[in-house]
Amino acid sequence: MDILQKIARYREEEEKLKWEGTFAEYLKILKEKPWVAQSAHSRVYNMIKDAGVEEVNGRKRYKFFSQHLFGLEEALERLVEEYFHPAAKRLDVRKRILLLMGPVGGGKSTLVTLLKRGLEEYSKTERGAVYAIKGCPMHEDPLHLIPHHLRDDFYKEYGIRIEGELSPLNMMRLEKEYGGRIEDVLVERIFFSENRRVGIGTFSPSDPKSQDIADLTGSIDFSTIAEYGSESDPRAYRFDGELNKANRGIMEFQEMLKCDEKFLWHLLSLTQEGNFKAGRFALISADELIIAHTNETEYRSFIANKKNEALHSRIIVMPIPYNLRVSEEERIYEKMIRESDVADVHIAPHTLRIAAMFTILTRLKESKRPDVDLLKKMRLYDGEMIEGFSEVDVEELKKEHPDEGMSGIDPRYVINRISACIIRKEVPSINALDVLRSLKEGLDQHPSITKEDRERYLNFISLVRKEYDEIAKQEVQKAFVYSYEESAKTLMDNYLDNVEAYCNKTKLRDPLTGEEMNPDEKLMRSIEEQIGISENAKKAFREEILIRISAYARKGQKFDYNSHERLREAIQKKLFADLKDIVKITTSTKTPDEQQLKKINEVVARLIDEYGYNSTSANELLRYVGSLLNR
């Protein structure tokens, strides 16, 4: 199907969703689908919930956010459970402004944009359907037509509470157009759209001297006063302010605390009573979720100003810190690159992970525990299993610094440096060293990095470089060992024979001489030491291997090279240590002989086919590891 056909089909589907009828017909819809009359807060909560919720490691993960916001599960869970959920239940929380506070590039704007785009789509679904009085510029809730003295009866019959008053314009229309017959008032289904200014409003502060309060509350249409004779006639008023247009949905205040005070005063009544003052009219009801965002510095100065005390109690602050998990930071960069024009550039494996390690280190705070340095903390936060640490220890580490993640390097800086690196290198491939070099060069140009921070960050780059050296050696090690796979299997069989003899307290028989020998302790320890098995732990490790062999035998399966991950790693490291001289010669010889060239080609092919490198990045990796081994 081509794009024009898709556009035509989309238009047809939108036409099918449209509905128009009388208030009496609307009440029939309510009988069948009472959720149609939900509040703005309830609609947002249901939108998030309907997208799906899954539990991961005891934490709720909301699928609504999962493809766009990474590493913010805790903050998002708190946001949904402490604000959206109680607000949906009509608790007092809904009478508060939601203020997202966090560092630049932390995802505040992305979060608000997600909610706005989500509501636009949700209003096209059956569960998110919204109905309004036809022809009303504020898309008013039709239930406002029900007189006060009948609202208790309505609740008993429909189980729906009605809040809010009929607007001045619709009050006049009810009398003049419908002769007071509520049941005849026309109702239509509406679809939220920020572009069309339906149910979604955005207010951005500008110069206080030129910005008019009409931007929020609408204004008098002077061209109609001669026709209607009075400024207090609602037909002479344009209900086109952001607060008017955001009715029934979301009102976003960008950089709210930069706003002039007169713009914030309107929020006092709107949050607490659900109405605001416009022109020469009675208070106008509005049902909207007010969401604002700011950074920590502006919030602190706002709180310190006593003139703002009335607003303090009407604000719920939700901290949105930086992500503190390396794997999630990596996903942020992948998403940003995917959405750019450099998505076709080959980025060598581990490049984004190394950049993410540096970024996370800048956001972490030193632990009070002497056995936890920043690298260990970074690994624990990312879910790595480290001997001697449990999930409880990780939770305790997080409690040490409640403001952890509110400072450090933001993702935009890293992507800027990766972009600079891609453009400057002018080749279709970049690696971790290129990016680390670019990050280091960029520190001098970063306007908000102090001299002390720069020194710390340079130290982090050195730390991360060492991490990359180990990763690079492991990659080449695995690729080389594969070329010597028969040697690896022989070494493993030899180790297992010795372990079996050691555990069963028996002797081995020399295959050549036939004489009995004790288990080769030197061989077993040379392998076990590769993965940090101590002298005290060797017996337990060997017994665990024997139990695993027995378990495989009972199932009729053969215990092989891939049956025990840690043992495989130990065999690989031991073999690589034995092969180190061959690797050195093979990777650093400028004119390799035929045998060496064959081995290099095998390793390069393995790196390309199995590990995601291309020929350029694979050869760069080999040269780099060769230089490391020759130091």
C-alpha angles and dihedrals in degrees: 000000000000125000095261091055090049090051091050092049092048090051091050092050091051090050091053091055094056117104134179129177146128125291088254090058090046090057089057089056089051090054090058099034111026091170088074088080094058122136124252091257092049091050092053092048093048090048090057093043095046091055087066139266126224131182118232120179091341093309128109115241116197113212090206089074102026099094095048110030119051131194094005098103094123094048092045093047089052091047093052098039098040100037118013097039099049090039089054088054089057093249119152092267089082088067090066133088110242107228117191109204125188148112124295115281092018096123104263095127091041089054093051092045089051091053092048096047090042092054091050090057095038092056087062092059127083092244093049099042115142126198127194141177105277115250094016112136089209094049088234123205107259090220089072084077090071108097118240095247091059099046095090089052089048090053091051091051102039104020090230124126117218120213127178139037131267109264119248092249095052091044089058093044091050090058100037103035102030102026091236093301101140093184091062097053109119118242127191137188112249131200121214115241129164091201093053091040095239116146095333124084132177125196121191122185119239135163106335090215094059102029113097128211085230086077085072106031107023127246147243116281099223092190090068100046092088088053098045098029100221142063089221093061104106090217088065091058128084108221091198104117119121092255090054095048095044091059112131092018142038132328114197119202107197112210089350096184091059088064122108111257094246089065092053095050091072088061093062093070095033094056098041103035102019094240142087138200120254127174118314095332138106116265112299118225118230130177108201141134109239112209124178136172136206142153126261097254093056091045092053092051090046091053091047091057108090091202088071096057094109089059095044093074091046094057128083109199117211114189112221103192129184117277112265100195121095095210092052092046087054089055090052091056092044090053093047092048092045089056093049134079092252094067090114094059112106111241110196117237115275092019095111091039091056090048089049091051090055092047094049092048090057090055099047125091124219114266122236088226112096092212093059121074123178094265092053090046090051090053094046092050089052091057099256116154110239120184112254095022130097137183088268090060090051092052090050091051090053091052093054093076114024090185094053110135095030092104139034136075116336124224093246091064092052093048090048089054093046088050091049089050093051094047095045097046092052092198127112092247138058130181139199094271091055091052095045089051090050093048090051093049092048095057091079091055097047106107099206101045114107123215090254092050091049091056091049092048093050088053089052090052089054091049092049091047089058089050089052091049089059093045091049092051091048092051092052090041092057092046093048094044089054088059087053095041094136089055090050092051092047091050090049094049089049091051093048092050090053093045091051091051091046094050094043092044091234134129131249124234119231105238092216105039099023092225121138119253136187117248110280101252092179092057093046093048093046088060098039093049089061089073098036100261104163126218089255093050098046096090093052091047093050092047090050089054091050092049089051091051090051091048090053091046092052090055091048091248128132119241104228144166093290098044098091117038098200093046090049089052091050092050091048093050093047092048091046090051089051090046095044094106091050090049091049092052094042096049100039103039110109092202106031119192122241094270093049092046090052090051092048091050091049092052093045090050090050092050091050098043100039109022106038102250125135122221093267096050093041092055091045089052092051093049091048094049089046089055090048092052092047094055 
